[in-house]
Amino acid sequence: MNRTRAVKYEAIAGQLDKEKDIITMVSCNTCVRLAKTGGAAKMKELALQLRKDGFQVKDGFVITLPCWDYSLDNVTLHPTINTVVVMGCSCACANIAVHRPGVKIVPTVVDRGTVVEDLATHKKSFRGTKR
Amino acid sequence: MIISLRTLTYDELKEKLSREDKIVLWSCDTCIRFSGLGGISKLQILEDLLVNDGYPVIRKELLGVSCVDELVEDRKFDDVKKEIFDQATAIVVLGCEESWERVHLAFPDKKVIQVTRSFGFGNISEERGVFLTNPFQDTDFDAVPGGIPVDQVAKQSKTFHTFFDADLEQPLQPSHLVEITVDGKTILAKEGANLLEECQGNGFPIPHLCHMPSLFPTGACRMCLVKIQGRRGLAASCCTLVQKGMQVTTEDDEIKEDRRITLELLLSSQEHNCLTCVKEGECQLRTLIRDHSITAPRLGRKFQPVPLDESSDAIVKDPNRCILCGRCVRACDEIAGKHNLSFAHRGNRVMVVTGMDQPWAESDCATCMACVYACPTGALYEKMLYFDGAEWKPRKLFGQYYCNRSHLINAIKDTLK
């Protein structure tokens, strides 16, 4: 399971343009939801905050596995959309980049890699990724 | 998903085992399965290989998600499985390195054998296959836009993206084969194996709803009934073991009529409106109804609609489409190991419930999705939502569901060949 950590709101907002960017949000409903960095509730929170701050967030999708191309078939982008805010790991972003070329992708999480905890000693071992 | 490749050859695996070991074969049913190195079919192949070579395999253990601590730990304390794991001396893990590490931590007194190396995270595509997009820091690969195909990763890292049977010079010849007659034709089948699976494997498809190769057969749906010479009445082929000289009839007018009536009863007992069902073309009930040329329910419907349980973040339960085959209950017991689903109530009020008949979100579900993948109809499906409007209200998303993924798995298998 890919463990992720959330990017700060200011860093996400800093990558977006209030005038030019028409935004769709896509959230993974698997690893990222379990890591509490995504899912329906987190997406709503972020979408409403962005709207409150004047960003043009049009709609959002919660899909099971955005790292699979079949899952992305469920994401139909409105013709005016030019930016996707992705509550998903690097795999989700890579998949969206391949299947929705030309749109700006703004990730809201960063991969941490895998984490295994020894339940007896509570020692954790991390294995990080390159991105 | 995690991209893992095989590091051990079959001979190297055998060197790590001894013929005195009591072996449990362990597999995750998620990422590793889509990498072509795990799942129930690979467990079966590895069991056949090892048993043929004289290594005692005492259990094939399939887990929905093997990187979740609680699912792995539960194996140690499960009433049914505890005895087997107590006996086991070696566990061969068909899973990512994270899975292996968890099993190793959960069973420190056993020889836990790692057969794969994980290279990072990646994508899975129906057309392009499996790709590594974000490698681990300790690998020699760089993150490349679009990803690196797994066969290329295997080549560069001197690992294998194929399973152990690919190492053999000649295809595996299963032992204990006996002759049986199916619909007048003589075939070779494995003695003691599941009759339904052996018939299917030899080109005699038998309709079924409650049977899944990864689950213990119960004969609940009565769709797989066949005639066996010398036996009274019809036998559920999913619960029948192959015996030498068996003479089986999988289809005649009586069997067809029996199946037709079973299907009509299922149709009359619940709400099966395909137009509003997410299962689309993958519904096994609908396929059978079409195969049996049933165009409209003949029997009157006595059915009270029940509200959907949409409390979970990941799973929706629609009891109105449930045919009570029990696959989800067994998947939760056997694959998830959570025992969170069960049948409740009596007579025509019987239904599958979570926990102590509480909302899904309040139950002990680990959202491993084993039940969702097991469901043959649209009674359980993953939650996918679309939000818009000023209040950001959710709506159900109709489209490509993971639970309808059998065609994808086949397509991916083809790309991995």
Coordinates of C-alpha atoms in Angstrom, one line a residue:
Chain A
M1 CA 0.0 0.0 0.0
N2 CA 1.3 3.4 -1.0
R3 CA 1.5 5.6 2.1
T4 CA 1.0 9.3 1.4
R5 CA 1.2 12.6 3.2
A6 CA -0.9 15.6 2.4
V7 CA 0.6 18.7 0.8
K8 CA -0.2 22.0 2.7
Y9 CA -3.2 23.9 1.5
E10 CA -1.1 27.0 0.7
A11 CA 1.2 24.9 -1.6
I12 CA -1.8 23.5 -3.5
A13 CA -3.5 27.0 -3.8
G14 CA -0.1 28.4 -4.9
Q15 CA -0.1 26.2 -8.0
L16 CA -3.6 27.3 -9.1
D17 CA -4.7 30.4 -11.0
K18 CA -8.0 31.9 -9.9
E19 CA -8.7 33.5 -13.3
K20 CA -7.5 30.8 -15.7
D21 CA -7.9 27.4 -14.1
I22 CA -11.2 25.6 -14.3
I23 CA -10.8 22.7 -11.9
T24 CA -12.0 19.2 -11.6
M25 CA -11.0 17.2 -8.5
V26 CA -10.2 13.5 -8.6
S27 CA -9.8 11.4 -5.5
C28 CA -8.6 7.9 -5.1
N29 CA -10.8 5.8 -2.8
T30 CA -8.3 3.2 -1.8
C31 CA -4.7 3.8 -0.5
V32 CA -5.2 7.6 -0.2
R33 CA -8.5 7.2 1.7
L34 CA -7.0 4.7 4.1
A35 CA -4.1 7.1 4.7
K36 CA -6.7 9.8 5.4
T37 CA -5.2 12.1 2.7
G38 CA -8.1 11.6 0.3
G39 CA -11.6 10.2 -0.1
A40 CA -15.0 11.9 -0.4
A41 CA -14.9 13.8 2.9
K42 CA -11.4 15.2 2.4
M43 CA -12.2 16.1 -1.2
K44 CA -15.3 18.1 -0.1
E45 CA -13.3 19.9 2.5
L46 CA -10.7 20.9 0.0
A47 CA -13.1 21.8 -2.8
L48 CA -15.2 24.1 -0.6
Q49 CA -12.1 25.8 0.8
L50 CA -10.8 26.4 -2.7
R51 CA -14.1 27.8 -3.8
K52 CA -14.3 30.0 -0.8
D53 CA -10.9 31.4 -1.7
G54 CA -12.1 32.2 -5.2
F55 CA -10.9 29.2 -7.3
Q56 CA -13.2 27.9 -10.0
V57 CA -13.8 24.3 -8.8
K58 CA -16.5 22.8 -11.1
D59 CA -16.9 19.2 -9.9
G60 CA -15.2 16.2 -8.4
F61 CA -14.9 12.4 -8.8
V62 CA -14.2 9.8 -6.2
I63 CA -13.0 6.7 -8.0
T64 CA -11.7 3.4 -6.7
L65 CA -8.3 3.0 -8.4
P66 CA -7.1 6.0 -10.4
C67 CA -3.9 4.0 -11.0
W68 CA -5.9 1.8 -13.4
D69 CA -6.9 3.2 -16.7
Y70 CA -10.4 1.5 -16.5
S71 CA -11.1 3.6 -13.5
L72 CA -10.3 6.8 -15.3
D73 CA -12.9 6.0 -17.9
N74 CA -15.4 7.2 -15.2
V75 CA -13.9 10.6 -15.2
T76 CA -15.5 12.6 -18.0
L77 CA -14.0 16.1 -18.0
H78 CA -16.2 19.0 -18.9
P79 CA -14.8 20.7 -22.1
T80 CA -14.0 23.8 -20.1
I81 CA -11.8 22.0 -17.6
N82 CA -8.1 22.6 -17.9
T83 CA -6.9 21.6 -14.4
V84 CA -7.2 18.4 -12.4
V85 CA -6.5 18.5 -8.6
V86 CA -5.5 15.0 -7.8
M87 CA -6.0 13.5 -4.3
G88 CA -4.1 10.5 -5.3
C89 CA -0.5 9.1 -5.3
S90 CA 2.1 9.6 -8.1
C91 CA 0.6 6.6 -9.9
A92 CA -2.8 8.4 -10.2
C93 CA -1.1 11.5 -11.4
A94 CA 1.0 9.5 -14.0
N95 CA -2.2 7.8 -15.2
I96 CA -4.1 11.0 -15.6
A97 CA -1.2 12.6 -17.4
V98 CA -1.2 9.8 -19.9
H99 CA -4.9 9.6 -20.4
R100 CA -5.8 13.3 -20.1
P101 CA -3.0 15.0 -21.9
G102 CA -2.9 18.8 -21.9
V103 CA -4.6 19.3 -18.6
K104 CA -2.6 20.8 -15.7
I105 CA -2.2 18.3 -12.9
V106 CA -1.9 19.5 -9.3
P107 CA -1.3 16.7 -6.7
T108 CA -2.4 17.2 -3.2
V109 CA -0.4 14.3 -1.7
V110 CA 3.2 13.2 -1.8
D111 CA 4.2 9.5 -1.8
R112 CA 6.0 8.3 1.3
G113 CA 6.4 4.7 0.1
T114 CA 5.7 1.6 2.1
V115 CA 5.6 1.4 5.9
V116 CA 5.7 -1.8 7.9
E117 CA 5.2 -1.7 11.6
D118 CA 6.2 -4.4 14.0
L119 CA 3.1 -4.6 16.2
A120 CA 5.1 -6.1 19.1
T121 CA 7.8 -3.4 19.3
H122 CA 6.0 -0.6 17.3
K123 CA 9.2 -0.2 15.2
K124 CA 8.4 1.1 11.8
S125 CA 10.4 0.5 8.6
F126 CA 10.0 2.9 5.7
R127 CA 10.8 2.4 2.1
G128 CA 10.8 5.6 0.2
T129 CA 10.2 6.3 -3.5
K130 CA 12.1 8.5 -6.0
R131 CA 9.2 11.0 -6.6
Chain B
M1 CA -0.3 -0.5 -7.1
I2 CA 3.0 -2.1 -6.1
I3 CA 5.0 -3.5 -8.9
S4 CA 6.7 -6.8 -7.8
L5 CA 8.7 -9.3 -9.8
R6 CA 9.8 -12.8 -9.1
T7 CA 13.4 -13.2 -7.9
L8 CA 13.6 -16.9 -7.2
T9 CA 13.5 -19.7 -9.8
Y10 CA 11.5 -22.8 -9.0
D11 CA 14.7 -24.7 -8.3
E12 CA 15.9 -22.0 -5.9
L13 CA 12.5 -22.1 -4.1
K14 CA 12.8 -25.8 -3.7
E15 CA 16.3 -25.4 -2.2
K16 CA 14.8 -23.2 0.5
L17 CA 12.2 -25.9 1.4
S18 CA 12.6 -29.4 2.8
R19 CA 10.4 -32.4 2.2
E20 CA 9.8 -32.5 5.9
D21 CA 8.4 -29.0 6.0
K22 CA 4.7 -28.4 6.3
I23 CA 4.1 -25.7 3.8
V24 CA 1.5 -23.0 3.6
L25 CA 1.3 -21.1 0.3
W26 CA 0.2 -17.5 1.0
S27 CA -0.9 -15.0 -1.6
C28 CA -2.3 -11.5 -1.7
D29 CA -5.2 -11.0 -4.1
T30 CA -4.6 -7.5 -5.2
C31 CA -1.4 -5.9 -6.7
I32 CA 0.6 -9.2 -7.0
R33 CA -2.3 -10.8 -8.8
F34 CA -2.3 -8.1 -11.4
S35 CA 1.4 -8.5 -11.7
G36 CA 0.7 -12.1 -12.8
L37 CA 2.5 -13.7 -9.7
G38 CA -0.3 -14.3 -7.3
G39 CA -4.0 -15.1 -6.7
I40 CA -5.8 -18.4 -6.4
S41 CA -4.8 -19.7 -9.9
K42 CA -1.1 -19.2 -9.1
L43 CA -1.5 -20.8 -5.7
Q44 CA -3.0 -23.8 -7.4
I45 CA -0.1 -24.0 -9.9
L46 CA 2.5 -23.7 -7.2
E47 CA 0.7 -26.4 -5.1
D48 CA 0.7 -28.7 -8.1
L49 CA 4.3 -28.2 -8.8
L50 CA 5.4 -28.7 -5.2
V51 CA 3.2 -31.7 -4.5
N52 CA 4.4 -33.3 -7.7
D53 CA 7.9 -32.9 -6.4
G54 CA 7.1 -34.4 -3.0
Y55 CA 6.7 -31.3 -0.9
P56 CA 3.8 -31.4 1.5
V57 CA 1.5 -28.3 1.1
I58 CA -1.0 -28.2 3.9
R59 CA -2.8 -25.0 3.0
K60 CA -3.3 -22.4 0.3
E61 CA -4.1 -19.1 2.0
L62 CA -5.5 -16.2 -0.1
L63 CA -5.8 -12.8 1.5
G64 CA -7.8 -9.9 0.1
V65 CA -5.0 -7.4 0.9
S66 CA -1.9 -8.7 2.5
C67 CA -0.3 -5.3 3.3
V68 CA -2.9 -4.6 6.0
D69 CA -1.6 -5.5 9.5
E70 CA -4.9 -6.6 11.0
L71 CA -5.7 -9.0 8.2
V72 CA -2.3 -10.7 8.5
E73 CA -2.4 -10.7 12.3
D74 CA -6.0 -12.1 12.3
R75 CA -4.7 -15.3 10.7
K76 CA -2.9 -16.2 13.9
F77 CA -6.0 -16.0 16.0
D78 CA -8.6 -17.3 13.6
D79 CA -10.4 -20.3 15.1
V80 CA -10.3 -22.3 11.9
K81 CA -6.9 -21.3 10.6
K82 CA -5.0 -21.2 13.9
E83 CA -4.5 -25.0 13.9
I84 CA -3.1 -25.0 10.4
F85 CA -0.7 -22.1 11.1
D86 CA 0.4 -23.8 14.3
Q87 CA 1.4 -26.9 12.3
A88 CA 3.1 -25.0 9.5
T89 CA 6.8 -24.8 9.4
A90 CA 7.2 -22.8 6.2
I91 CA 5.2 -20.1 4.5
V92 CA 5.8 -19.2 0.9
V93 CA 4.6 -15.6 0.3
L94 CA 3.3 -14.6 -3.1
G95 CA 3.0 -11.0 -2.4
C96 CA 5.0 -7.8 -2.4
E97 CA 8.0 -7.3 -0.1
E98 CA 5.7 -5.4 2.3
S99 CA 3.4 -8.4 2.5
W100 CA 6.4 -10.7 3.1
E101 CA 7.6 -8.4 5.9
R102 CA 4.2 -8.5 7.6
V103 CA 3.9 -12.2 7.4
H104 CA 7.5 -12.5 8.7
L105 CA 6.7 -10.3 11.7
A106 CA 3.4 -12.1 12.3
F107 CA 5.0 -15.6 12.2
P108 CA 8.5 -15.1 13.6
D109 CA 8.9 -18.9 14.4
K110 CA 8.3 -20.0 10.8
K111 CA 10.4 -20.1 7.7
V112 CA 8.8 -17.3 5.7
I113 CA 10.1 -17.4 2.1
Q114 CA 10.1 -14.3 0.0
V115 CA 9.8 -15.0 -3.8
T116 CA 9.5 -11.4 -5.1
R117 CA 11.2 -8.1 -5.1
S118 CA 9.1 -4.9 -5.2
F119 CA 10.4 -2.1 -7.4
G120 CA 8.0 0.7 -6.7
F121 CA 4.5 1.9 -7.6
G122 CA 3.0 1.7 -11.0
N123 CA 0.0 1.7 -13.3
I124 CA -2.1 -0.9 -14.8
S125 CA -3.6 -0.5 -18.3
E126 CA -5.9 -2.6 -20.3
E127 CA -3.9 -1.7 -23.5
R128 CA -0.4 -1.3 -22.2
G129 CA -0.1 -3.8 -19.4
V130 CA 1.7 -3.0 -16.2
F131 CA 4.2 -0.1 -15.8
L132 CA 6.5 1.0 -13.1
T133 CA 6.1 4.8 -12.7
N134 CA 7.6 5.6 -9.3
P135 CA 10.5 3.4 -8.3
F136 CA 11.7 2.9 -4.8
Q137 CA 14.8 4.8 -3.8
D138 CA 16.9 1.6 -3.4
T139 CA 16.3 0.5 -7.0
D140 CA 18.4 1.3 -10.1
F141 CA 15.4 2.7 -11.9
D142 CA 14.4 6.3 -12.5
A143 CA 10.9 7.7 -12.6
V144 CA 10.1 8.0 -16.3
P145 CA 7.0 9.8 -17.6
G146 CA 4.7 7.1 -18.9
G147 CA 6.5 4.5 -16.9
I148 CA 8.7 1.5 -17.6
P149 CA 7.0 -1.8 -18.8
V150 CA 7.4 -4.7 -16.3
D151 CA 9.1 -6.9 -18.9
Q152 CA 11.8 -4.2 -19.3
V153 CA 12.1 -3.9 -15.5
A154 CA 12.5 -7.7 -15.3
K155 CA 15.2 -7.7 -18.0
Q156 CA 17.2 -5.0 -16.4
S157 CA 17.0 -6.3 -12.9
K158 CA 17.4 -10.0 -13.9
T159 CA 14.1 -11.0 -12.3
F160 CA 11.1 -12.6 -13.8
H161 CA 7.7 -11.3 -14.7
T162 CA 6.4 -14.8 -15.3
F163 CA 5.3 -17.4 -12.8
F164 CA 7.2 -20.5 -11.7
D165 CA 5.6 -22.8 -14.3
A166 CA 7.3 -20.8 -17.0
D167 CA 10.7 -22.2 -15.7
L168 CA 9.7 -25.7 -16.6
E169 CA 11.0 -27.1 -19.8
Q170 CA 7.9 -29.2 -20.2
P171 CA 4.4 -28.3 -19.1
L172 CA 3.3 -29.6 -15.7
Q173 CA 1.6 -33.0 -15.9
P174 CA -0.8 -33.2 -13.0
S175 CA -0.6 -36.5 -11.1
H176 CA -3.5 -38.6 -9.9
L177 CA -5.4 -38.3 -13.2
V178 CA -8.3 -40.6 -13.7
E179 CA -10.8 -41.2 -16.5
I180 CA -14.3 -40.0 -16.1
T181 CA -17.1 -39.7 -18.7
V182 CA -18.8 -36.3 -19.1
D183 CA -21.8 -36.1 -21.5
G184 CA -20.6 -39.3 -23.2
K185 CA -17.0 -38.2 -23.7
T186 CA -14.1 -39.6 -21.8
I187 CA -11.8 -37.0 -20.1
L188 CA -8.9 -37.1 -17.7
A189 CA -9.6 -35.4 -14.4
K190 CA -7.7 -35.0 -11.2
E191 CA -8.9 -37.6 -8.6
G192 CA -10.4 -35.9 -5.6
A193 CA -10.7 -32.5 -7.4
N194 CA -13.8 -30.4 -7.6
L195 CA -16.0 -31.9 -10.3
L196 CA -17.4 -28.5 -11.5
E197 CA -13.9 -27.1 -12.0
E198 CA -12.6 -30.2 -13.7
C199 CA -15.6 -30.3 -16.1
Q200 CA -15.1 -26.5 -16.8
G201 CA -11.4 -27.1 -17.4
N202 CA -12.2 -29.8 -19.9
G203 CA -14.6 -27.7 -21.9
F204 CA -17.9 -28.7 -20.2
P205 CA -19.2 -25.4 -18.7
I206 CA -21.6 -25.9 -15.9
P207 CA -23.7 -22.9 -14.9
H208 CA -23.1 -21.8 -11.3
L209 CA -23.6 -18.8 -9.0
C210 CA -22.4 -19.6 -5.6
H211 CA -19.1 -21.3 -6.5
M212 CA -15.7 -19.5 -6.7
P213 CA -12.5 -21.4 -6.9
S214 CA -11.0 -19.5 -4.0
L215 CA -13.9 -20.3 -1.7
F216 CA -15.0 -23.4 0.1
P217 CA -18.0 -24.9 -1.9
T218 CA -21.4 -24.9 -0.3
G219 CA -23.8 -25.9 -3.1
A220 CA -26.2 -23.1 -2.1
C221 CA -27.4 -21.9 -5.5
R222 CA -28.4 -25.3 -7.0
M223 CA -27.5 -24.2 -10.4
C224 CA -24.6 -26.6 -11.0
L225 CA -26.7 -29.7 -10.5
V226 CA -25.7 -32.7 -12.6
K227 CA -26.6 -36.3 -13.0
I228 CA -24.1 -38.9 -11.8
Q229 CA -24.8 -42.5 -12.8
G230 CA -25.5 -44.7 -9.8
R231 CA -26.6 -41.7 -7.6
R232 CA -30.1 -40.8 -6.7
G233 CA -31.4 -37.4 -7.8
L234 CA -29.2 -34.5 -8.9
A235 CA -25.9 -33.7 -7.3
A236 CA -24.3 -30.2 -6.9
S237 CA -21.1 -30.6 -8.9
C238 CA -19.4 -27.9 -7.0
C239 CA -19.6 -30.1 -3.8
T240 CA -18.7 -33.4 -5.6
L241 CA -15.2 -34.8 -5.8
V242 CA -14.0 -36.5 -8.9
Q243 CA -13.9 -40.3 -8.6
K244 CA -12.5 -42.8 -11.1
G245 CA -15.1 -44.0 -13.6
M246 CA -17.7 -41.4 -12.8
Q247 CA -20.3 -40.9 -15.5
V248 CA -21.6 -37.4 -15.5
T249 CA -24.4 -35.7 -17.4
T250 CA -24.1 -31.9 -17.3
E251 CA -27.1 -31.1 -19.4
D252 CA -30.4 -32.7 -20.5
D253 CA -34.0 -31.5 -20.5
E254 CA -34.6 -32.3 -16.9
I255 CA -31.5 -30.5 -15.7
K256 CA -32.3 -27.5 -17.9
E257 CA -35.8 -27.3 -16.6
D258 CA -34.5 -27.5 -13.0
R259 CA -32.0 -24.7 -13.6
R260 CA -34.7 -22.6 -15.3
I261 CA -37.0 -22.9 -12.3
T262 CA -34.2 -22.0 -9.9
L263 CA -33.5 -18.9 -12.0
E264 CA -37.2 -17.9 -12.1
L265 CA -37.4 -18.3 -8.3
L266 CA -34.4 -16.0 -7.9
L267 CA -35.9 -13.5 -10.2
S268 CA -39.2 -13.5 -8.4
S269 CA -37.6 -13.2 -4.9
Q270 CA -35.7 -10.0 -5.4
E271 CA -35.5 -6.8 -7.5
H272 CA -33.3 -7.4 -10.6
N273 CA -33.7 -4.3 -12.7
C274 CA -30.6 -4.4 -15.0
L275 CA -31.2 -0.8 -16.2
T276 CA -30.3 0.6 -12.8
C277 CA -27.6 -1.9 -11.8
V278 CA -23.9 -1.1 -11.8
K279 CA -23.0 -4.7 -12.6
E280 CA -23.9 -4.2 -16.3
G281 CA -22.7 -7.0 -18.6
E282 CA -20.7 -8.7 -15.8
C283 CA -23.8 -9.9 -13.8
Q284 CA -23.6 -13.7 -13.6
L285 CA -27.3 -13.9 -12.9
R286 CA -28.2 -11.9 -16.0
T287 CA -25.9 -14.1 -18.1
L288 CA -27.6 -17.2 -16.9
I289 CA -31.0 -15.7 -17.4
R290 CA -30.1 -14.9 -21.0
D291 CA -28.5 -18.4 -21.6
H292 CA -31.8 -20.0 -20.4
S293 CA -33.9 -17.7 -22.6
I294 CA -35.9 -16.3 -19.8
T295 CA -37.4 -13.0 -21.0
A296 CA -39.8 -12.1 -18.2
P297 CA -40.5 -13.3 -14.7
R298 CA -43.2 -16.0 -14.9
L299 CA -43.8 -16.3 -11.1
G300 CA -45.4 -13.5 -9.1
R301 CA -43.1 -11.3 -7.1
K302 CA -43.5 -11.2 -3.3
F303 CA -40.8 -8.8 -2.3
Q304 CA -40.5 -5.9 0.0
P305 CA -37.8 -3.4 -1.0
V306 CA -35.1 -2.9 1.6
P307 CA -33.1 0.4 1.9
L308 CA -29.5 0.4 0.6
D309 CA -26.6 0.6 3.0
E310 CA -24.4 3.4 1.8
S311 CA -22.8 4.1 5.1
S312 CA -19.4 2.8 4.1
D313 CA -16.8 5.0 2.4
A314 CA -16.0 2.3 -0.1
I315 CA -18.8 -0.3 -0.4
V316 CA -22.5 -0.1 -1.2
K317 CA -24.8 -2.9 -0.2
D318 CA -28.0 -3.3 -2.1
P319 CA -29.9 -6.2 -0.4
N320 CA -32.6 -6.0 -3.1
R321 CA -30.3 -7.6 -5.6
C322 CA -28.8 -10.2 -3.3
I323 CA -29.5 -13.9 -4.3
L324 CA -28.1 -15.2 -1.0
C325 CA -25.4 -17.3 -2.6
G326 CA -23.2 -16.6 0.4
R327 CA -20.1 -15.8 -1.6
C328 CA -19.5 -12.5 0.2
V329 CA -20.0 -14.2 3.6
R330 CA -17.4 -16.9 2.7
A331 CA -15.1 -14.3 1.2
C332 CA -15.2 -12.3 4.4
D333 CA -14.5 -15.5 6.4
E334 CA -11.9 -17.1 4.2
I335 CA -10.2 -14.3 2.3
A336 CA -10.5 -11.4 4.6
G337 CA -10.6 -13.5 7.8
K338 CA -12.8 -10.9 9.4
H339 CA -16.1 -12.9 9.8
N340 CA -17.9 -9.5 9.5
L341 CA -20.6 -10.7 7.2
S342 CA -23.3 -13.3 8.0
F343 CA -26.8 -14.3 7.3
A344 CA -29.5 -13.0 9.6
H345 CA -33.3 -13.5 10.0
R346 CA -35.4 -16.4 8.8
G347 CA -37.5 -17.5 5.9
N348 CA -38.0 -15.0 3.1
R349 CA -36.5 -12.3 5.4
V350 CA -33.0 -13.8 5.3
M351 CA -30.4 -11.3 4.3
V352 CA -26.7 -10.7 4.5
V353 CA -25.8 -8.3 7.4
T354 CA -22.7 -6.7 8.6
G355 CA -21.5 -7.2 12.1
M356 CA -24.5 -7.5 14.5
D357 CA -26.8 -6.2 11.8
Q358 CA -25.4 -2.7 12.1
P359 CA -24.6 -0.2 9.3
W360 CA -21.6 -1.1 7.3
A361 CA -19.6 1.8 8.5
E362 CA -20.0 0.8 12.1
S363 CA -19.0 -2.8 11.5
D364 CA -15.5 -4.3 11.7
C365 CA -15.0 -4.1 7.9
A366 CA -11.4 -3.6 6.8
T367 CA -12.6 -2.6 3.2
C368 CA -10.4 -5.2 1.6
M369 CA -13.2 -5.5 -1.0
A370 CA -13.0 -9.4 -1.0
C371 CA -16.8 -9.5 -0.7
V372 CA -17.3 -7.0 -3.5
Y373 CA -15.2 -9.0 -5.9
A374 CA -17.0 -12.2 -4.9
C375 CA -20.6 -10.9 -5.5
P376 CA -22.0 -12.3 -8.7
T377 CA -24.8 -9.7 -8.9
G378 CA -25.1 -6.0 -8.1
A379 CA -25.7 -6.6 -4.4
L380 CA -22.3 -5.3 -3.4
Y381 CA -20.3 -2.8 -5.3
E382 CA -17.6 -0.2 -4.8
K383 CA -18.6 3.3 -4.1
M384 CA -17.8 5.8 -6.8
L385 CA -19.2 9.3 -6.6
Y386 CA -19.6 12.4 -8.6
F387 CA -19.8 15.8 -6.9
D388 CA -21.0 19.1 -8.2
G389 CA -23.2 22.1 -7.5
A390 CA -22.9 24.7 -4.9
E391 CA -23.4 22.3 -2.0
W392 CA -21.1 19.7 -3.5
K393 CA -23.7 16.9 -3.3
P394 CA -22.7 13.4 -4.2
R395 CA -24.3 11.3 -6.9
K396 CA -23.7 7.7 -7.8
L397 CA -21.3 7.3 -10.7
F398 CA -22.3 4.7 -13.3
G399 CA -19.5 3.4 -15.4
Q400 CA -16.5 1.1 -15.3
Y401 CA -16.5 -0.7 -11.9
Y402 CA -13.6 -2.7 -10.6
C403 CA -16.0 -5.4 -9.6
N404 CA -16.8 -5.8 -13.3
R405 CA -13.1 -6.3 -14.1
S406 CA -12.8 -9.9 -15.4
H407 CA -12.4 -8.7 -19.0
L408 CA -9.6 -6.3 -17.8
I409 CA -7.8 -9.1 -16.0
N410 CA -7.9 -11.2 -19.1
A411 CA -6.6 -8.3 -21.2
I412 CA -3.8 -7.7 -18.8
K413 CA -2.9 -11.4 -18.7
D414 CA -2.6 -11.3 -22.5
T415 CA -0.2 -8.3 -22.4
L416 CA 1.9 -10.2 -19.9
K417 CA 2.3 -13.3 -22.0

